[in-house]
Amino acid sequence: RLADVGARELGIDFRNVSGAGAAGGLGFGLMLFCGAELRSGFDVMADAIHLEEKIRQADVVITGEGRFDAQTLQGKAPAGVATLARKHQKRVYAIVGEVVQDTEISGLFDGVFELARGPGGMDEAMACAPQLLRDRAAELAGSLRDQARAG
C-alpha cells in the first residue's frame, strides 16, 4: 500500500527497482523518503577498499566463500571479485567450503578448490577446516607453480 501512496501522492514508483523490497522494504522507504540510491553491498565495499586497483596490480587473485551456490552469482563477494579479476585479465581462483553441483559459477574461475570433497562432506570439512584449508591452499600453490613452469 505504501508503494501505491508513494506513486499517487509523490509521483514516485520504485516497485520494480531491484533490491527495493529487501530487508522488509527498507530500500524502498529510503529511496522514497530520503532520496537514497541502492547499491550492492559488494560494490560499496569494493570501492571502500579500492579493490579494483588492488586486483589490477595483482598477478593472481584468490578469493573464498563458505558455500558456492546459486546465491553466489547474486552479488556475493566471490563472484564480484572474479568479475573484477576477469575485467583486468587476471587469473582467479577460489577456495571454498562446499560447492553445490548445480551452480554455474565455475566459468568465472580458473580453479575452485573445495574443502568438503570426499565421503566426509561438510561435517568433516567443518571438523578439520584449518588442515583442509592448508591442504587446498597447498594444492593451489602447486597448480600455480606447475603453470609457471609450463610457461
PDB file of N, CA, C and O in Angstrom, residues 86-135:
ATOM      1  N   ARG A  86      38.449 -10.819 -13.974  1.00  0.00           N
ATOM      2  CA  ARG A  86      38.295 -11.067 -15.418  1.00  0.00           C
ATOM      3  C   ARG A  86      38.374  -9.765 -16.208  1.00  0.00           C
ATOM      4  O   ARG A  86      38.949  -9.726 -17.297  1.00  0.00           O
ATOM      5  N   LYS A  87      37.818  -8.710 -15.660  1.00  0.00           N
ATOM      6  CA  LYS A  87      37.865  -7.404 -16.323  1.00  0.00           C
ATOM      7  C   LYS A  87      39.312  -6.983 -16.594  1.00  0.00           C
ATOM      8  O   LYS A  87      39.607  -6.348 -17.606  1.00  0.00           O
ATOM      9  N   HIS A  88      40.206  -7.364 -15.692  1.00  0.00           N
ATOM     10  CA  HIS A  88      41.618  -6.991 -15.822  1.00  0.00           C
ATOM     11  C   HIS A  88      42.486  -8.162 -16.268  1.00  0.00           C
ATOM     12  O   HIS A  88      43.704  -8.147 -16.076  1.00  0.00           O
ATOM     13  N   GLN A  89      41.862  -9.158 -16.879  1.00  0.00           N
ATOM     14  CA  GLN A  89      42.549 -10.327 -17.427  1.00  0.00           C
ATOM     15  C   GLN A  89      43.469 -11.012 -16.413  1.00  0.00           C
ATOM     16  O   GLN A  89      44.588 -11.424 -16.729  1.00  0.00           O
ATOM     17  N   LYS A  90      42.995 -11.142 -15.197  1.00  0.00           N
ATOM     18  CA  LYS A  90      43.752 -11.817 -14.143  1.00  0.00           C
ATOM     19  C   LYS A  90      43.207 -13.218 -13.944  1.00  0.00           C
ATOM     20  O   LYS A  90      42.005 -13.461 -14.058  1.00  0.00           O
ATOM     21  N   ARG A  91      44.099 -14.143 -13.630  1.00  0.00           N
ATOM     22  CA  ARG A  91      43.649 -15.479 -13.248  1.00  0.00           C
ATOM     23  C   ARG A  91      43.019 -15.366 -11.859  1.00  0.00           C
ATOM     24  O   ARG A  91      43.518 -14.641 -11.003  1.00  0.00           O
ATOM     25  N   VAL A  92      41.925 -16.098 -11.663  1.00  0.00           N
ATOM     26  CA  VAL A  92      41.209 -16.010 -10.394  1.00  0.00           C
ATOM     27  C   VAL A  92      40.819 -17.412  -9.915  1.00  0.00           C
ATOM     28  O   VAL A  92      40.335 -18.228 -10.697  1.00  0.00           O
ATOM     29  N   TYR A  93      41.096 -17.657  -8.650  1.00  0.00           N
ATOM     30  CA  TYR A  93      40.852 -18.951  -8.032  1.00  0.00           C
ATOM     31  C   TYR A  93      40.028 -18.749  -6.774  1.00  0.00           C
ATOM     32  O   TYR A  93      40.046 -17.675  -6.175  1.00  0.00           O
ATOM     33  N   ALA A  94      39.348 -19.808  -6.366  1.00  0.00           N
ATOM     34  CA  ALA A  94      38.558 -19.749  -5.137  1.00  0.00           C
ATOM     35  C   ALA A  94      38.836 -20.987  -4.295  1.00  0.00           C
ATOM     36  O   ALA A  94      38.984 -22.094  -4.826  1.00  0.00           O
ATOM     37  N   ILE A  95      38.925 -20.768  -3.010  1.00  0.00           N
ATOM     38  CA  ILE A  95      38.965 -21.859  -2.040  1.00  0.00           C
ATOM     39  C   ILE A  95      37.662 -21.745  -1.258  1.00  0.00           C
ATOM     40  O   ILE A  95      37.385 -20.708  -0.662  1.00  0.00           O
ATOM     41  N   VAL A  96      36.873 -22.823  -1.304  1.00  0.00           N
ATOM     42  CA  VAL A  96      35.527 -22.763  -0.730  1.00  0.00           C
ATOM     43  C   VAL A  96      35.270 -23.970   0.160  1.00  0.00           C
ATOM     44  O   VAL A  96      35.902 -25.014   0.005  1.00  0.00           O
ATOM     45  N   GLY A  97      34.313 -23.799   1.053  1.00  0.00           N
ATOM     46  CA  GLY A  97      33.921 -24.915   1.904  1.00  0.00           C
ATOM     47  C   GLY A  97      33.211 -25.999   1.121  1.00  0.00           C
ATOM     48  O   GLY A  97      33.548 -27.174   1.218  1.00  0.00           O
ATOM     49  N   GLU A  98      32.233 -25.577   0.322  1.00  0.00           N
ATOM     50  CA  GLU A  98      31.398 -26.542  -0.396  1.00  0.00           C
ATOM     51  C   GLU A  98      30.887 -25.919  -1.683  1.00  0.00           C
ATOM     52  O   GLU A  98      30.599 -24.729  -1.728  1.00  0.00           O
ATOM     53  N   VAL A  99      30.758 -26.732  -2.722  1.00  0.00           N
ATOM     54  CA  VAL A  99      30.181 -26.292  -3.988  1.00  0.00           C
ATOM     55  C   VAL A  99      28.904 -27.077  -4.230  1.00  0.00           C
ATOM     56  O   VAL A  99      28.911 -28.300  -4.217  1.00  0.00           O
ATOM     57  N   VAL A 100      27.805 -26.369  -4.433  1.00  0.00           N
ATOM     58  CA  VAL A 100      26.563 -27.019  -4.824  1.00  0.00           C
ATOM     59  C   VAL A 100      26.696 -27.325  -6.315  1.00  0.00           C
ATOM     60  O   VAL A 100      26.941 -26.428  -7.114  1.00  0.00           O
ATOM     61  N   GLN A 101      26.569 -28.561  -6.679  1.00  0.00           N
ATOM     62  CA  GLN A 101      26.914 -29.015  -8.028  1.00  0.00           C
ATOM     63  C   GLN A 101      26.126 -28.359  -9.147  1.00  0.00           C
ATOM     64  O   GLN A 101      26.607 -28.270 -10.259  1.00  0.00           O
ATOM     65  N   ASP A 102      24.921 -27.891  -8.895  1.00  0.00           N
ATOM     66  CA  ASP A 102      24.142 -27.294  -9.977  1.00  0.00           C
ATOM     67  C   ASP A 102      24.474 -25.824 -10.188  1.00  0.00           C
ATOM     68  O   ASP A 102      23.849 -25.147 -10.982  1.00  0.00           O
ATOM     69  N   THR A 103      25.481 -25.326  -9.500  1.00  0.00           N
ATOM     70  CA  THR A 103      25.845 -23.926  -9.609  1.00  0.00           C
ATOM     71  C   THR A 103      26.703 -23.705 -10.853  1.00  0.00           C
ATOM     72  O   THR A 103      27.684 -24.401 -11.066  1.00  0.00           O
ATOM     73  N   GLU A 104      26.326 -22.734 -11.655  1.00  0.00           N
ATOM     74  CA  GLU A 104      27.029 -22.435 -12.904  1.00  0.00           C
ATOM     75  C   GLU A 104      28.037 -21.302 -12.711  1.00  0.00           C
ATOM     76  O   GLU A 104      28.027 -20.330 -13.443  1.00  0.00           O
ATOM     77  N   ILE A 105      28.905 -21.427 -11.724  1.00  0.00           N
ATOM     78  CA  ILE A 105      29.869 -20.361 -11.467  1.00  0.00           C
ATOM     79  C   ILE A 105      31.290 -20.739 -11.830  1.00  0.00           C
ATOM     80  O   ILE A 105      32.163 -19.890 -11.832  1.00  0.00           O
ATOM     81  N   SER A 106      31.503 -21.997 -12.162  1.00  0.00           N
ATOM     82  CA  SER A 106      32.872 -22.431 -12.415  1.00  0.00           C
ATOM     83  C   SER A 106      33.495 -21.679 -13.587  1.00  0.00           C
ATOM     84  O   SER A 106      34.714 -21.520 -13.639  1.00  0.00           O
ATOM     85  N   GLY A 107      32.697 -21.187 -14.524  1.00  0.00           N
ATOM     86  CA  GLY A 107      33.235 -20.428 -15.646  1.00  0.00           C
ATOM     87  C   GLY A 107      33.853 -19.107 -15.243  1.00  0.00           C
ATOM     88  O   GLY A 107      34.638 -18.533 -15.990  1.00  0.00           O
ATOM     89  N   LEU A 108      33.529 -18.620 -14.057  1.00  0.00           N
ATOM     90  CA  LEU A 108      34.118 -17.373 -13.574  1.00  0.00           C
ATOM     91  C   LEU A 108      35.539 -17.573 -13.066  1.00  0.00           C
ATOM     92  O   LEU A 108      36.295 -16.620 -12.948  1.00  0.00           O
ATOM     93  N   PHE A 109      35.886 -18.808 -12.719  1.00  0.00           N
ATOM     94  CA  PHE A 109      37.141 -19.080 -12.035  1.00  0.00           C
ATOM     95  C   PHE A 109      38.048 -19.988 -12.856  1.00  0.00           C
ATOM     96  O   PHE A 109      37.589 -20.869 -13.560  1.00  0.00           O
ATOM     97  N   ASP A 110      39.344 -19.780 -12.704  1.00  0.00           N
ATOM     98  CA  ASP A 110      40.312 -20.676 -13.330  1.00  0.00           C
ATOM     99  C   ASP A 110      40.431 -21.974 -12.548  1.00  0.00           C
ATOM    100  O   ASP A 110      40.870 -22.982 -13.085  1.00  0.00           O
ATOM    101  N   GLY A 111      40.043 -21.946 -11.298  1.00  0.00           N
ATOM    102  CA  GLY A 111      40.047 -23.143 -10.470  1.00  0.00           C
ATOM    103  C   GLY A 111      39.283 -22.896  -9.193  1.00  0.00           C
ATOM    104  O   GLY A 111      39.298 -21.797  -8.657  1.00  0.00           O
ATOM    105  N   VAL A 112      38.598 -23.940  -8.734  1.00  0.00           N
ATOM    106  CA  VAL A 112      37.875 -23.885  -7.467  1.00  0.00           C
ATOM    107  C   VAL A 112      38.357 -25.069  -6.642  1.00  0.00           C
ATOM    108  O   VAL A 112      38.313 -26.213  -7.092  1.00  0.00           O
ATOM    109  N   PHE A 113      38.830 -24.785  -5.441  1.00  0.00           N
ATOM    110  CA  PHE A 113      39.367 -25.797  -4.548  1.00  0.00           C
ATOM    111  C   PHE A 113      38.418 -25.938  -3.364  1.00  0.00           C
ATOM    112  O   PHE A 113      38.260 -25.014  -2.575  1.00  0.00           O
ATOM    113  N   GLU A 114      37.806 -27.116  -3.252  1.00  0.00           N
ATOM    114  CA  GLU A 114      36.720 -27.342  -2.294  1.00  0.00           C
ATOM    115  C   GLU A 114      37.207 -28.124  -1.086  1.00  0.00           C
ATOM    116  O   GLU A 114      37.853 -29.163  -1.227  1.00  0.00           O
ATOM    117  N   LEU A 115      36.880 -27.644   0.095  1.00  0.00           N
ATOM    118  CA  LEU A 115      37.241 -28.345   1.318  1.00  0.00           C
ATOM    119  C   LEU A 115      36.397 -29.597   1.515  1.00  0.00           C
ATOM    120  O   LEU A 115      36.905 -30.639   1.904  1.00  0.00           O
ATOM    121  N   ALA A 116      35.098 -29.508   1.267  1.00  0.00           N
ATOM    122  CA  ALA A 116      34.157 -30.607   1.553  1.00  0.00           C
ATOM    123  C   ALA A 116      34.044 -31.563   0.386  1.00  0.00           C
ATOM    124  O   ALA A 116      32.979 -31.773  -0.163  1.00  0.00           O
ATOM    125  N   ARG A 117      35.146 -32.161   0.008  1.00  0.00           N
ATOM    126  CA  ARG A 117      35.072 -33.175  -1.038  1.00  0.00           C
ATOM    127  C   ARG A 117      35.404 -34.515  -0.401  1.00  0.00           C
ATOM    128  O   ARG A 117      36.099 -34.584   0.598  1.00  0.00           O
ATOM    129  N   GLY A 118      34.904 -35.552  -0.954  1.00  0.00           N
ATOM    130  CA  GLY A 118      35.136 -36.865  -0.370  1.00  0.00           C
ATOM    131  C   GLY A 118      33.976 -37.312   0.485  1.00  0.00           C
ATOM    132  O   GLY A 118      32.983 -36.603   0.648  1.00  0.00           O
ATOM    133  N   PRO A 119      34.107 -38.480   1.064  1.00  0.00           N
ATOM    134  CA  PRO A 119      32.977 -39.098   1.770  1.00  0.00           C
ATOM    135  C   PRO A 119      32.542 -38.358   3.035  1.00  0.00           C
ATOM    136  O   PRO A 119      31.387 -38.436   3.427  1.00  0.00           O
ATOM    137  N   GLY A 120      33.418 -37.605   3.669  1.00  0.00           N
ATOM    138  CA  GLY A 120      33.066 -36.918   4.910  1.00  0.00           C
ATOM    139  C   GLY A 120      32.207 -35.692   4.717  1.00  0.00           C
ATOM    140  O   GLY A 120      31.542 -35.245   5.646  1.00  0.00           O
ATOM    141  N   GLY A 121      32.227 -35.126   3.522  1.00  0.00           N
ATOM    142  CA  GLY A 121      31.403 -33.968   3.207  1.00  0.00           C
ATOM    143  C   GLY A 121      31.644 -32.788   4.129  1.00  0.00           C
ATOM    144  O   GLY A 121      32.734 -32.576   4.648  1.00  0.00           O
ATOM    145  N   MET A 122      30.582 -32.005   4.345  1.00  0.00           N
ATOM    146  CA  MET A 122      30.683 -30.786   5.142  1.00  0.00           C
ATOM    147  C   MET A 122      30.989 -31.064   6.608  1.00  0.00           C
ATOM    148  O   MET A 122      31.661 -30.274   7.256  1.00  0.00           O
ATOM    149  N   ASP A 123      30.529 -32.186   7.142  1.00  0.00           N
ATOM    150  CA  ASP A 123      30.815 -32.487   8.546  1.00  0.00           C
ATOM    151  C   ASP A 123      32.320 -32.590   8.770  1.00  0.00           C
ATOM    152  O   ASP A 123      32.866 -32.006   9.701  1.00  0.00           O
ATOM    153  N   GLU A 124      32.991 -33.331   7.903  1.00  0.00           N
ATOM    154  CA  GLU A 124      34.445 -33.454   8.016  1.00  0.00           C
ATOM    155  C   GLU A 124      35.121 -32.114   7.744  1.00  0.00           C
ATOM    156  O   GLU A 124      36.080 -31.738   8.429  1.00  0.00           O
ATOM    157  N   ALA A 125      34.626 -31.394   6.759  1.00  0.00           N
ATOM    158  CA  ALA A 125      35.224 -30.092   6.430  1.00  0.00           C
ATOM    159  C   ALA A 125      35.149 -29.143   7.621  1.00  0.00           C
ATOM    160  O   ALA A 125      36.105 -28.419   7.899  1.00  0.00           O
ATOM    161  N   MET A 126      34.032 -29.139   8.320  1.00  0.00           N
ATOM    162  CA  MET A 126      33.886 -28.265   9.479  1.00  0.00           C
ATOM    163  C   MET A 126      34.815 -28.713  10.609  1.00  0.00           C
ATOM    164  O   MET A 126      35.423 -27.880  11.281  1.00  0.00           O
ATOM    165  N   ALA A 127      34.928 -30.006  10.813  1.00  0.00           N
ATOM    166  CA  ALA A 127      35.751 -30.524  11.908  1.00  0.00           C
ATOM    167  C   ALA A 127      37.246 -30.335  11.641  1.00  0.00           C
ATOM    168  O   ALA A 127      38.027 -30.167  12.570  1.00  0.00           O
ATOM    169  N   CYS A 128      37.618 -30.362  10.384  1.00  0.00           N
ATOM    170  CA  CYS A 128      39.042 -30.311  10.012  1.00  0.00           C
ATOM    171  C   CYS A 128      39.366 -29.079   9.174  1.00  0.00           C
ATOM    172  O   CYS A 128      40.323 -29.101   8.385  1.00  0.00           O
ATOM    173  N   ALA A 129      38.609 -28.024   9.312  1.00  0.00           N
ATOM    174  CA  ALA A 129      38.738 -26.859   8.434  1.00  0.00           C
ATOM    175  C   ALA A 129      40.155 -26.293   8.347  1.00  0.00           C
ATOM    176  O   ALA A 129      40.650 -26.058   7.243  1.00  0.00           O
ATOM    177  N   PRO A 130      40.854 -26.077   9.453  1.00  0.00           N
ATOM    178  CA  PRO A 130      42.207 -25.484   9.321  1.00  0.00           C
ATOM    179  C   PRO A 130      43.144 -26.342   8.471  1.00  0.00           C
ATOM    180  O   PRO A 130      43.829 -25.824   7.595  1.00  0.00           O
ATOM    181  N   GLN A 131      43.142 -27.654   8.712  1.00  0.00           N
ATOM    182  CA  GLN A 131      44.029 -28.525   7.947  1.00  0.00           C
ATOM    183  C   GLN A 131      43.601 -28.610   6.484  1.00  0.00           C
ATOM    184  O   GLN A 131      44.430 -28.555   5.582  1.00  0.00           O
ATOM    185  N   LEU A 132      42.292 -28.737   6.246  1.00  0.00           N
ATOM    186  CA  LEU A 132      41.801 -28.803   4.871  1.00  0.00           C
ATOM    187  C   LEU A 132      42.096 -27.507   4.118  1.00  0.00           C
ATOM    188  O   LEU A 132      42.432 -27.546   2.933  1.00  0.00           O
ATOM    189  N   LEU A 133      41.985 -26.388   4.785  1.00  0.00           N
ATOM    190  CA  LEU A 133      42.305 -25.108   4.154  1.00  0.00           C
ATOM    191  C   LEU A 133      43.783 -25.059   3.766  1.00  0.00           C
ATOM    192  O   LEU A 133      44.131 -24.648   2.654  1.00  0.00           O
ATOM    193  N   ARG A 134      44.645 -25.511   4.674  1.00  0.00           N
ATOM    194  CA  ARG A 134      46.084 -25.576   4.335  1.00  0.00           C
ATOM    195  C   ARG A 134      46.316 -26.513   3.150  1.00  0.00           C
ATOM    196  O   ARG A 134      47.094 -26.197   2.247  1.00  0.00           O
ATOM    197  N   ASP A 135      45.636 -27.673   3.161  1.00  0.00           N
ATOM    198  CA  ASP A 135      45.801 -28.640   2.070  1.00  0.00           C
ATOM    199  C   ASP A 135      45.374 -28.051   0.727  1.00  0.00           C
ATOM    200  O   ASP A 135      46.080 -28.188  -0.274  1.00  0.00           O
TER     201      ASP A 135
END
